[in-house]
Coordinates of C-alpha atoms and ligand atoms in Angstrom, one line a residue:
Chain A
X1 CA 226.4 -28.5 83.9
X2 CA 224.3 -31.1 81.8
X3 CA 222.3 -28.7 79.6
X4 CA 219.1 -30.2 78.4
X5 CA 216.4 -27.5 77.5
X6 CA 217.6 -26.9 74.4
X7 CA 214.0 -26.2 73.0
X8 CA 214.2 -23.6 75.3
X9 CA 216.9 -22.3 73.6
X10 CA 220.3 -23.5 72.9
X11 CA 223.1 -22.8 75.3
X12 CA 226.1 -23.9 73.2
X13 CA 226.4 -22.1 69.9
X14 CA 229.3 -22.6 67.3
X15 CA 232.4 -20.6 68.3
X16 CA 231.9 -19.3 64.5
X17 CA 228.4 -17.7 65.7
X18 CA 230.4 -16.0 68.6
X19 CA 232.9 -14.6 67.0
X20 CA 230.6 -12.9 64.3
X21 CA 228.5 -11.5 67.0
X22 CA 231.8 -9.9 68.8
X23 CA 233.1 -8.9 65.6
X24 CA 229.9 -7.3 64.5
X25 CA 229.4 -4.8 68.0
X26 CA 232.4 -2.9 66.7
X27 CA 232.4 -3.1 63.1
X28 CA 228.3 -2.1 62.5
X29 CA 226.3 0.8 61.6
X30 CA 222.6 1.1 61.1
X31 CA 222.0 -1.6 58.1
X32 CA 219.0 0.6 55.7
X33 CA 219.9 3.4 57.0
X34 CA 222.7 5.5 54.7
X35 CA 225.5 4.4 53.1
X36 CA 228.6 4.8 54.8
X37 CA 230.9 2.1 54.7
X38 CA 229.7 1.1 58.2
X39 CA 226.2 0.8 57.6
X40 CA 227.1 -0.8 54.4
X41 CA 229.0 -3.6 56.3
X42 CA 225.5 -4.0 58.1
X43 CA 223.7 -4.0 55.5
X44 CA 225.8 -6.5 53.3
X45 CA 226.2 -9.0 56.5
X46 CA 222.0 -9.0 56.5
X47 CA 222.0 -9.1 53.3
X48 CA 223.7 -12.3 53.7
X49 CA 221.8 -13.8 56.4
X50 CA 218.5 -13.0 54.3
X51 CA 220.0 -15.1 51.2
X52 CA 220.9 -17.7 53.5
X53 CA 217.7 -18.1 55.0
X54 CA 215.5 -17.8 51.9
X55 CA 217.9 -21.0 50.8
X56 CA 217.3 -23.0 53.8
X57 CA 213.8 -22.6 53.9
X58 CA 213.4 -22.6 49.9
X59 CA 211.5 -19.0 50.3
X60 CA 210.9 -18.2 46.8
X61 CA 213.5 -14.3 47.1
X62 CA 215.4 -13.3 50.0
X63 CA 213.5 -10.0 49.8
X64 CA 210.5 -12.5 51.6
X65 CA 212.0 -13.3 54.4
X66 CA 211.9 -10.4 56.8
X67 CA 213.8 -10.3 60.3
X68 CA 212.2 -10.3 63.6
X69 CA 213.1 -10.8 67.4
X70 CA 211.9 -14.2 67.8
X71 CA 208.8 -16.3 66.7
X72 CA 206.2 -14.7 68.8
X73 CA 207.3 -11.5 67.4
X74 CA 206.8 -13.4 63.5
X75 CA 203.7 -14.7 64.6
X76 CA 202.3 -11.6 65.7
X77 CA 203.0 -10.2 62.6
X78 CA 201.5 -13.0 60.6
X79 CA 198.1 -13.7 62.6
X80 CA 197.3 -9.7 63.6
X81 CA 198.5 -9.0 60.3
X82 CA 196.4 -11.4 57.8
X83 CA 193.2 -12.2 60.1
X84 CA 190.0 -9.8 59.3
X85 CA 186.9 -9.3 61.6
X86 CA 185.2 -12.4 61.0
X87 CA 187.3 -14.7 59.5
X88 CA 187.6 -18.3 60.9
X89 CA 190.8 -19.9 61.7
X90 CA 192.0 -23.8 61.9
X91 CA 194.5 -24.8 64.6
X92 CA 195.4 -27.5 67.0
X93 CA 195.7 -28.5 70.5
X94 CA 199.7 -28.4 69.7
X95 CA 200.3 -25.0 69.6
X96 CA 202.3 -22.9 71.8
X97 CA 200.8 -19.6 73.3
X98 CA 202.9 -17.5 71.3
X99 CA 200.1 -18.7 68.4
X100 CA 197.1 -19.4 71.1
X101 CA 197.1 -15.8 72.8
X102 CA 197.1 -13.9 69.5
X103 CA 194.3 -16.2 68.1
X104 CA 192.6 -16.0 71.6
X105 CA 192.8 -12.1 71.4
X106 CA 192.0 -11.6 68.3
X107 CA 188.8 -14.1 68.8
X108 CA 187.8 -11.2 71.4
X109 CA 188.5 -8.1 69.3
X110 CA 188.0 -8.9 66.0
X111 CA 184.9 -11.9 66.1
X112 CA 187.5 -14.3 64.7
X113 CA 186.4 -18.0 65.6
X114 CA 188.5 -21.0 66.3
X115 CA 188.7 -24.6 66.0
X116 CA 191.3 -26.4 66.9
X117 CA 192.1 -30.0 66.1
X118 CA 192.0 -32.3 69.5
X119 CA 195.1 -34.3 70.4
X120 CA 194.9 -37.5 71.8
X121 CA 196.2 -38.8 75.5
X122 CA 199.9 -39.5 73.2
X123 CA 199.2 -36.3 72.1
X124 CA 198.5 -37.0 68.0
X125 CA 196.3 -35.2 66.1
X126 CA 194.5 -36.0 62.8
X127 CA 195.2 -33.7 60.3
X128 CA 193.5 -35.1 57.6
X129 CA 190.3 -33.8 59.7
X130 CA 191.0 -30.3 58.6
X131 CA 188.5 -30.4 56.0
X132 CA 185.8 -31.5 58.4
X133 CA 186.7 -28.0 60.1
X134 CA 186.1 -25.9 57.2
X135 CA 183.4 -23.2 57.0
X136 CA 182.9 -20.3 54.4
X137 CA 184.4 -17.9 56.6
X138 CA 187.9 -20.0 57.0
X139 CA 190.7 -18.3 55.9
X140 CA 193.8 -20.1 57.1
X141 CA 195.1 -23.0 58.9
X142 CA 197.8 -22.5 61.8
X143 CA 199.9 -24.7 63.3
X144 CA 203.2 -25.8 64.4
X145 CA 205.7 -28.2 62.8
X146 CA 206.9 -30.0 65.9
X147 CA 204.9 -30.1 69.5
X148 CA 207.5 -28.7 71.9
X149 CA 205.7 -31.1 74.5
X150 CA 205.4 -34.4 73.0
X151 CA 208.1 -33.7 70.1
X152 CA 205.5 -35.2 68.0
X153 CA 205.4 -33.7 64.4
X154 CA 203.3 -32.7 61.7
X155 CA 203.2 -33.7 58.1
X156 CA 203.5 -30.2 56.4
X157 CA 203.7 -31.5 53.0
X158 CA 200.1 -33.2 53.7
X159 CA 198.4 -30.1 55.8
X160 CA 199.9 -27.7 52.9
X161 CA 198.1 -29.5 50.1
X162 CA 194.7 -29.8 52.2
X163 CA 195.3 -26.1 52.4
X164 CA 195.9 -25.0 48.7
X165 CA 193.0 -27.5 48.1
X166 CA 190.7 -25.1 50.1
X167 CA 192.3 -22.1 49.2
X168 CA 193.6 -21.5 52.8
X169 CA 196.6 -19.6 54.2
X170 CA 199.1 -22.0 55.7
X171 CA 200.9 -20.7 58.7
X172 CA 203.2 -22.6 59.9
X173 CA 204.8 -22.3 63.3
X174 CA 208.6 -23.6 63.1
X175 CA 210.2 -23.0 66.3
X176 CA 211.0 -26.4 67.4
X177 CA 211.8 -27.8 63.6
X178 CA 213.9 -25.0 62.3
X179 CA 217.6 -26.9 62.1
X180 CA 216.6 -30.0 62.5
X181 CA 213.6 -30.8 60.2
X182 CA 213.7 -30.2 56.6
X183 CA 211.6 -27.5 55.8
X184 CA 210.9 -26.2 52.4
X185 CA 208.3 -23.8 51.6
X186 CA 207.5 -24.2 48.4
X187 CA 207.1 -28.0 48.3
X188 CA 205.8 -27.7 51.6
X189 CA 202.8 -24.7 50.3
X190 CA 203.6 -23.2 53.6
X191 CA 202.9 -19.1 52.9
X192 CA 203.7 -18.2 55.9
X193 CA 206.6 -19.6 57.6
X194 CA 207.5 -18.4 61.4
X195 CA 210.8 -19.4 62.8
X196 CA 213.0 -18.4 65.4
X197 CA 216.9 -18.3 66.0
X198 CA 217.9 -19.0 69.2
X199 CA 216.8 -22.5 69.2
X200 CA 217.5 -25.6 66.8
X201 CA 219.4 -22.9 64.6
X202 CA 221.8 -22.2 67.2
X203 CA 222.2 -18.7 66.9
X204 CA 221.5 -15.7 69.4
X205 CA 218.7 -15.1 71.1
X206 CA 216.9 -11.9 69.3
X207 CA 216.9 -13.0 66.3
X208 CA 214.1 -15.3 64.1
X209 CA 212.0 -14.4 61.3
X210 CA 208.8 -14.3 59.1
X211 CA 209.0 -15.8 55.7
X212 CA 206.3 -15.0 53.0
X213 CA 205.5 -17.5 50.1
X214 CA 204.4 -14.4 47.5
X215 CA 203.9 -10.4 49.1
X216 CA 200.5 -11.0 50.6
X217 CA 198.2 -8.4 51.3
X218 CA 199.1 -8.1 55.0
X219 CA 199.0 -5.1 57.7
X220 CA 202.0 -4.5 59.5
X221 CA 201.8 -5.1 63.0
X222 CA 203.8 -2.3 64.2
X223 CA 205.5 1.1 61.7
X224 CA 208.1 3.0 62.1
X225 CA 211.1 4.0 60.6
X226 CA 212.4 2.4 57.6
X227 CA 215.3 5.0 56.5
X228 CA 213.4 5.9 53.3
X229 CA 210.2 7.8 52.5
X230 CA 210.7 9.9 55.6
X231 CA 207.3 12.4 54.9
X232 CA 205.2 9.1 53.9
X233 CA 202.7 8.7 56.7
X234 CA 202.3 5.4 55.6
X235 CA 205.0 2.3 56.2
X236 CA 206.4 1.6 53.0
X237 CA 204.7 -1.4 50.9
X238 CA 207.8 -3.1 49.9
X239 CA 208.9 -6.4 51.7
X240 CA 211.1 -6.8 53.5
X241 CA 211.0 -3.1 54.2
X242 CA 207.0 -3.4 55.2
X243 CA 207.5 -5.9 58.0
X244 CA 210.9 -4.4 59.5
X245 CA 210.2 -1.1 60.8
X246 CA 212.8 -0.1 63.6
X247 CA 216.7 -1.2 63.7
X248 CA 217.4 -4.6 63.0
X249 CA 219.3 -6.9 65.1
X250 CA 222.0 -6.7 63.0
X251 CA 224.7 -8.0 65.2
X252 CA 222.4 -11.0 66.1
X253 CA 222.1 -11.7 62.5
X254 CA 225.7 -11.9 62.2
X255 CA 225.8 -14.4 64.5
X256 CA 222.3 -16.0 63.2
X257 CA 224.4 -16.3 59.5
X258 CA 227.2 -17.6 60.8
X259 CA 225.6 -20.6 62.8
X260 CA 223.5 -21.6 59.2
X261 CA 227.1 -21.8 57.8
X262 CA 228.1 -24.1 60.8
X263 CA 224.3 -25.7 59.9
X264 CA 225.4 -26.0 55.9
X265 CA 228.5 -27.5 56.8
X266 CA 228.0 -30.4 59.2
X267 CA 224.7 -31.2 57.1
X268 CA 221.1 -30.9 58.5
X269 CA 220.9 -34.2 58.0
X270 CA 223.7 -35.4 60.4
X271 CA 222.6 -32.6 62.5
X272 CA 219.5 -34.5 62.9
X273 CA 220.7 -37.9 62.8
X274 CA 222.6 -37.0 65.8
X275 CA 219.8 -35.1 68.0
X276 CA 217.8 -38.3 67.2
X277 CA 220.5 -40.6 67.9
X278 CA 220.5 -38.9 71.5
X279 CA 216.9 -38.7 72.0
X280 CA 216.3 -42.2 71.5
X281 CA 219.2 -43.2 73.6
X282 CA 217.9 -41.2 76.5
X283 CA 214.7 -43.5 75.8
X284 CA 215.9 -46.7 75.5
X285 CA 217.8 -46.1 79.1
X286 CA 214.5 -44.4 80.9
X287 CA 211.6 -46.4 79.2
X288 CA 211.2 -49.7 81.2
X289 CA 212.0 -47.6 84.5
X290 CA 208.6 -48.3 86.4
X291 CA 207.4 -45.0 87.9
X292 CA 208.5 -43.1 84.6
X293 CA 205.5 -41.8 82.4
X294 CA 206.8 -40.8 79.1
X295 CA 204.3 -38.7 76.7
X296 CA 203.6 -38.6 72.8
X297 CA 204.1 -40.9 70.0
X298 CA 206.7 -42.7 69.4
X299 CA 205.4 -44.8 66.5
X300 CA 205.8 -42.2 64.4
X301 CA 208.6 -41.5 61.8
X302 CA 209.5 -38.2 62.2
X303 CA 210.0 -36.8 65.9
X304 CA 211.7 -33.9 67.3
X305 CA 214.4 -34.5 69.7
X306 CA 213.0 -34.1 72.8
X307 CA 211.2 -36.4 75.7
X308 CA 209.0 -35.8 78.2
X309 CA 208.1 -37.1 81.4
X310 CA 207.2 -37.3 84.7
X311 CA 208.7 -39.7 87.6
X312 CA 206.0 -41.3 90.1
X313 CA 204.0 -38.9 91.7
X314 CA 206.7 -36.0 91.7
X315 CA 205.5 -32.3 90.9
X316 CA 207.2 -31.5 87.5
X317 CA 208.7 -29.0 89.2
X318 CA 210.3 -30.6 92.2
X319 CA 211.6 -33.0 90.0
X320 CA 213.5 -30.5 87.8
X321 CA 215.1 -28.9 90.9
X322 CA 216.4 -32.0 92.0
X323 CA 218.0 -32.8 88.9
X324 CA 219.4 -29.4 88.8
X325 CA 220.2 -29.0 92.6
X326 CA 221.3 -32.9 92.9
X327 CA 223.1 -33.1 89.4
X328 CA 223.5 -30.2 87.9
X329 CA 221.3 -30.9 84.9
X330 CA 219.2 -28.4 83.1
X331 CA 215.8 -29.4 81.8
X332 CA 212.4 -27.3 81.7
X333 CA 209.3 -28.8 84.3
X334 CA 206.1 -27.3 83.7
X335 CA 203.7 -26.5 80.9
X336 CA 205.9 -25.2 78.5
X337 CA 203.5 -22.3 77.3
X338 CA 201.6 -24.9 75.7
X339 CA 198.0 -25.2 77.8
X340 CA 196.1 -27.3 75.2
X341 CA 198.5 -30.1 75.0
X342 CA 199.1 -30.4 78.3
X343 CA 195.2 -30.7 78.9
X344 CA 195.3 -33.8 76.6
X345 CA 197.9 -35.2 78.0
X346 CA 196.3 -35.4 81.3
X347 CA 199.0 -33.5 82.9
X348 CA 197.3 -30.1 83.0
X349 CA 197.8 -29.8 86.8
X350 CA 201.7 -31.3 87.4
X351 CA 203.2 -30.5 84.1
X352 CA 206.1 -32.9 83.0
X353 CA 210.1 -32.5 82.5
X354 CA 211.2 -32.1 79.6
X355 CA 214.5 -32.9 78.0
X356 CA 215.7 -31.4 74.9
X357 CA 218.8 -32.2 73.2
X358 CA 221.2 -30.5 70.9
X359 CA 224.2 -31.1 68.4
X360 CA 226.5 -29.8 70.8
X361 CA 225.4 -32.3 73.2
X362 CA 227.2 -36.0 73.7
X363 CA 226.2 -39.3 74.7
X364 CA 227.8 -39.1 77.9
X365 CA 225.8 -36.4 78.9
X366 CA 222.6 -38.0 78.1
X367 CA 223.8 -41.3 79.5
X368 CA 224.0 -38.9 83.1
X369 CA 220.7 -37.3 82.8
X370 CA 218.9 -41.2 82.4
X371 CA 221.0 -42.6 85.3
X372 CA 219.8 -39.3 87.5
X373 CA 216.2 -40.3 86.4
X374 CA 216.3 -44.1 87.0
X375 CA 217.9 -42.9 90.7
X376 CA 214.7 -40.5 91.4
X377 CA 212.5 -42.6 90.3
X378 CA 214.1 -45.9 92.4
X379 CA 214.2 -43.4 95.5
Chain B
X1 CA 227.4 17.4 28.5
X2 CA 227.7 13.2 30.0
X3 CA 230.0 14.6 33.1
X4 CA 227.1 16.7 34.8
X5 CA 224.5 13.4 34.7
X6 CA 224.4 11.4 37.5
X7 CA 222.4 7.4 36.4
X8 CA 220.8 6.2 39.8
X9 CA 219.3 2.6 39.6
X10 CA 216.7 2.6 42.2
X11 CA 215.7 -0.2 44.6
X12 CA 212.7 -1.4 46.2
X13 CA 214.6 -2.9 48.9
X14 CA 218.0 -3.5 49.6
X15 CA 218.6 -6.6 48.9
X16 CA 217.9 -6.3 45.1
X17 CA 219.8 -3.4 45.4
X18 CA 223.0 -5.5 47.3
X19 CA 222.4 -8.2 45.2
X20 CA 223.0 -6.4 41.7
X21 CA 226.0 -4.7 43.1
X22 CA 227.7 -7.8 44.0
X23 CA 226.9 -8.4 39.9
X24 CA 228.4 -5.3 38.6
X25 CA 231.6 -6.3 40.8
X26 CA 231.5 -9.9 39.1
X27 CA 231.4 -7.9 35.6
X28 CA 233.8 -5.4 37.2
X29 CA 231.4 -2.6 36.3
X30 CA 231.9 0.3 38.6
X31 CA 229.5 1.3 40.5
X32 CA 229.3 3.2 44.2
X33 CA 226.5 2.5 46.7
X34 CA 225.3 5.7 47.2
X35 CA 222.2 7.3 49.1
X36 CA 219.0 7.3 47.1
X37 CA 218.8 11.3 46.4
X38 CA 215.7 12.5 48.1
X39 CA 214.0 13.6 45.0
X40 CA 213.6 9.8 44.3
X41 CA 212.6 8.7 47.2
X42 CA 209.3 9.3 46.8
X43 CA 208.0 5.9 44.9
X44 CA 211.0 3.4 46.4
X45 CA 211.1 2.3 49.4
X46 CA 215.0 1.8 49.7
X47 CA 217.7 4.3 50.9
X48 CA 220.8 3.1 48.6
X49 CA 220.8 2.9 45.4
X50 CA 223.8 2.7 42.5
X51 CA 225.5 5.6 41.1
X52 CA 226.8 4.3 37.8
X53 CA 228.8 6.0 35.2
X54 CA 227.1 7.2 31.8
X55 CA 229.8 5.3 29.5
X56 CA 228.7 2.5 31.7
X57 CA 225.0 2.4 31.3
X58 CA 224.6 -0.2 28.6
X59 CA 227.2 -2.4 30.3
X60 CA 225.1 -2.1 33.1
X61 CA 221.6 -3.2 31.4
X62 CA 223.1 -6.2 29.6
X63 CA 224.2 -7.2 33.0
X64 CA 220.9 -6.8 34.4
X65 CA 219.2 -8.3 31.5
X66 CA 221.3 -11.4 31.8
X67 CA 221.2 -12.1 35.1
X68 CA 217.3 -10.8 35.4
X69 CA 218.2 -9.1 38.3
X70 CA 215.6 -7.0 40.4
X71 CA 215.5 -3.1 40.3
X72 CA 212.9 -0.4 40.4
X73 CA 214.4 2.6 37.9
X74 CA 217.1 3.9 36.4
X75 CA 216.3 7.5 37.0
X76 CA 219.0 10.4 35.0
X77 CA 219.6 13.2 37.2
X78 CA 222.1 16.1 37.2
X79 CA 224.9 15.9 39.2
X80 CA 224.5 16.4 42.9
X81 CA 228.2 16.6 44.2
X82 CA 230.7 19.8 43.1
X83 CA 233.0 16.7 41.4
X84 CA 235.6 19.7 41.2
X85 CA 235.6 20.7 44.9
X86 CA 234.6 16.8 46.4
X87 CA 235.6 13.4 45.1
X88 CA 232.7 11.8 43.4
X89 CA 232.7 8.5 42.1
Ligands
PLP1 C1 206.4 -24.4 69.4 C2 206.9 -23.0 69.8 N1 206.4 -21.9 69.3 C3 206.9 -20.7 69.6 C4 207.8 -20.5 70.5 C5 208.3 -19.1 70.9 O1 209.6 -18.9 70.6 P1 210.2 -17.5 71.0 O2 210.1 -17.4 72.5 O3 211.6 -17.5 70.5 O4 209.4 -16.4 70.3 C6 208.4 -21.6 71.2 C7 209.4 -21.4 72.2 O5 209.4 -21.8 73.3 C8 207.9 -22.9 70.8 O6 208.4 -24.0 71.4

């Protein structure tokens, strides 16, 4: 199989990232919870991946970073556990519903209001807008780093500084960035960074994370136990301790630490070069094909490594099955969880297809899926 | 007498607590991760901390002095194993 939905999540991981994973089922305890040597070894090998992290986001202490399941899990945290009754929020027409159905909800149950910055029919948005948005009541802007649509990106470095201009939280959404964009939080003023593991990072599934700029004064979004103060009603105040009630993934975090080794030593920056490399190849073959529509901006500098499209009238859908059933080639038809975008793209009703490359994936393979297109579309 | 004291350094969380122990292994300063002893628990929110020897207290300060590394206490307490009956440190 040709597997392009790698912002769905990446199928091929480094054989490093497997072998921590299997070596971890038999070799962990409970990481926080006592001392033995076995929940020691968990607790060192998160220990690690918390380090590591903190480095490759430039998190000011690994003891900011705290572990969850996946982005929506971080984000939940974040926007349940920083927005008060009231407060107004900035977004954009980019986001993904892991950030829209939280904001939506809350909109409900706590009176928070929303504007969200429009994307255009390429799906670009004007950040520097942000300030028209602003109202007394705004307390944070929220988006995501790259559109996992239109692979279209945003210039963090720019919204952070509107933001800290304000006084505004800056959450940031980093699902479709994390491992291939360079991301730094500090430079960035990103103080809330959201990211999960499964994707451009290459690790499991289960794993991601929410990292804090300086210990804001957030609620947990769910308690539990921690290991310590077992008679406190209360979930300890301590990060990382605060946001990770429950068992951690350790064993996914083995295999989370391993892949940012395999990350560290190939270089993000060929990591990227590469993904790009094969983005813009796929392109070049499918762009002058006649009944291919191709969405979002390609005149900008910075894009993630993904394309989508659609091919003449074809449902986004039926198209995707016949590149899976006719050539065995994974990509992801639909509306991606992403309503808003899709709306301004026009393609609110048939979706597109979407193809998402990886590291792990060649030139060969992309030089297959464009032929398959050009042959759906001449048929 | 020194032998009945127990030094705990206590930890808000465990990676301070991980991190200075990789430290004292760096400045070969022994030390043994160790539950944090309930009677401490109550203003830390970390299970392990460090059991450290008296003769090594100082050794231990002027470690974390130099490298400024995190830690919440370094709470005195009388020893909580029989060290006659159960291996200790
Ligand atoms: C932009 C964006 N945000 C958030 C998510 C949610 O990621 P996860 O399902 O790992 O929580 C995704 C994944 O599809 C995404 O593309």
């Amino acid at each position: 199989m040709i597997y392009l939905d790698n912002a769905a999540t990446t199928l091929h991981k480094p054989s490093q990232t497997v072998r921590a994973i299997a070596e971890a089922l038999n070799t962990f305890g409970n990481s926080s919870r006592g001392t033995h040597s076995v929940s020691l070894s968990a607790a060192f090998s998160v220990y690690e991946a918390r380090v590591k992290i903190a480095e490759f986001f430039n998190c000011p202490k690994p003891e900011y970073a705290a572990f969850t399941l996946n982005a929506t899990h971080a984000l939940n945290i974040a926007i349940n556990g920083l927005l008060k009754e009231g407060d107004h929020v900035i977004s954009t027409d980019w986001e993904h519903n892991s950030v829209l159905r939280p904001l939506y909800r809350l909109e409900a149950e706590r009176q928070v209001s929303l504007s969200f910055l429009k994307a255009d029919s390429k799906g670009r948005t004007d950040f520097l807008s942000i300030p028209e948005y602003i109202t007394p009541k705004t307390r944070a802007v929220i988006c995501t780093h790259a559109s996992n649509v239109t692979g279209n990106m945003a210039d963090l470095e720019m919204i952070g500084e509107i933001a800290r201009r304000h006084g505004l939280l800056f959450i940031v959404d980093a699902s479709q960035s994390a491992g291939f964009a360079d991301i730094d939080m500090q430079k960035m003023n990103i103080d809330v960074l959201c990211y999960t593991g499964h994707k451009g990072l290459m690790g499991p599934q289960g794993t991601g994370g929410i990292c804090l700029r300086e210990p804001l004064d957030i609620r947990p979004f769910y308690c539990g136990g921690t290991g310590v103060q077992s008679h406190n009603q209360r979930q300890p105040e301590q990060l990382p301790t605060l946001l990770e009630a429950g068992t951690l993934n350790s064993h996914g975090l083995a295999g989370l630490s391993a892949s940012l080794d395999f990350i560290k030593e190939i270089g993000l920056e060929n990591i990227r070069a590469k993904e790009k490399q094969l983005a813009e190849l796929f392109l070049k073959q499918v762009k002058d094909c006649e009944s291919v529509t191709i969405y979002g901006d390609f005149e900008s500098a910075q894009r993630a490594p993904l394309i989508s499209l659609n091919i003449g009238d074809l449902p986004s859908g039926t198209a995707a099955d016949i590149l899976a059933l006719q050539y065995d080639i994974a990509v992801r038809p639909g509306i991606h969880c992403a309503p808003r975008i899709h709306e301004a793209l026009g393609t609110a009703e048939r979706g597109a297809v979407r193809f998402s490359f990886s590291y792990l994936n060649t030139e060969a393979e992309v030089m297959q899926a464009a032929q398959a297109v050009k042959e759906i579309a001449e048929a | 007498m020194s032998e009945d004291i127990n030094y705990y350094i206590l930890f808000d969380n465990y990676t301070h607590g991980l991190a200075l122990y990789k430290l004292l292994q760096l400045d070969s300063i022994p030390a043994r991760i160790s539950p944090t002893p309930h009677i401490l628990q109550e203003k830390v929110s970390c299970g392990m901390s460090l059991l450290i020897m008296p003769e090594d207290i100082e050794a231990v300060r002027a470690c974390i002095a130099e490298h400024g590394a995190a830690y919440h206490d370094i709470a005195a307490l009388p020893c909580q194993i029989k060290t006659d009956r159960f291996r200790f440190c």
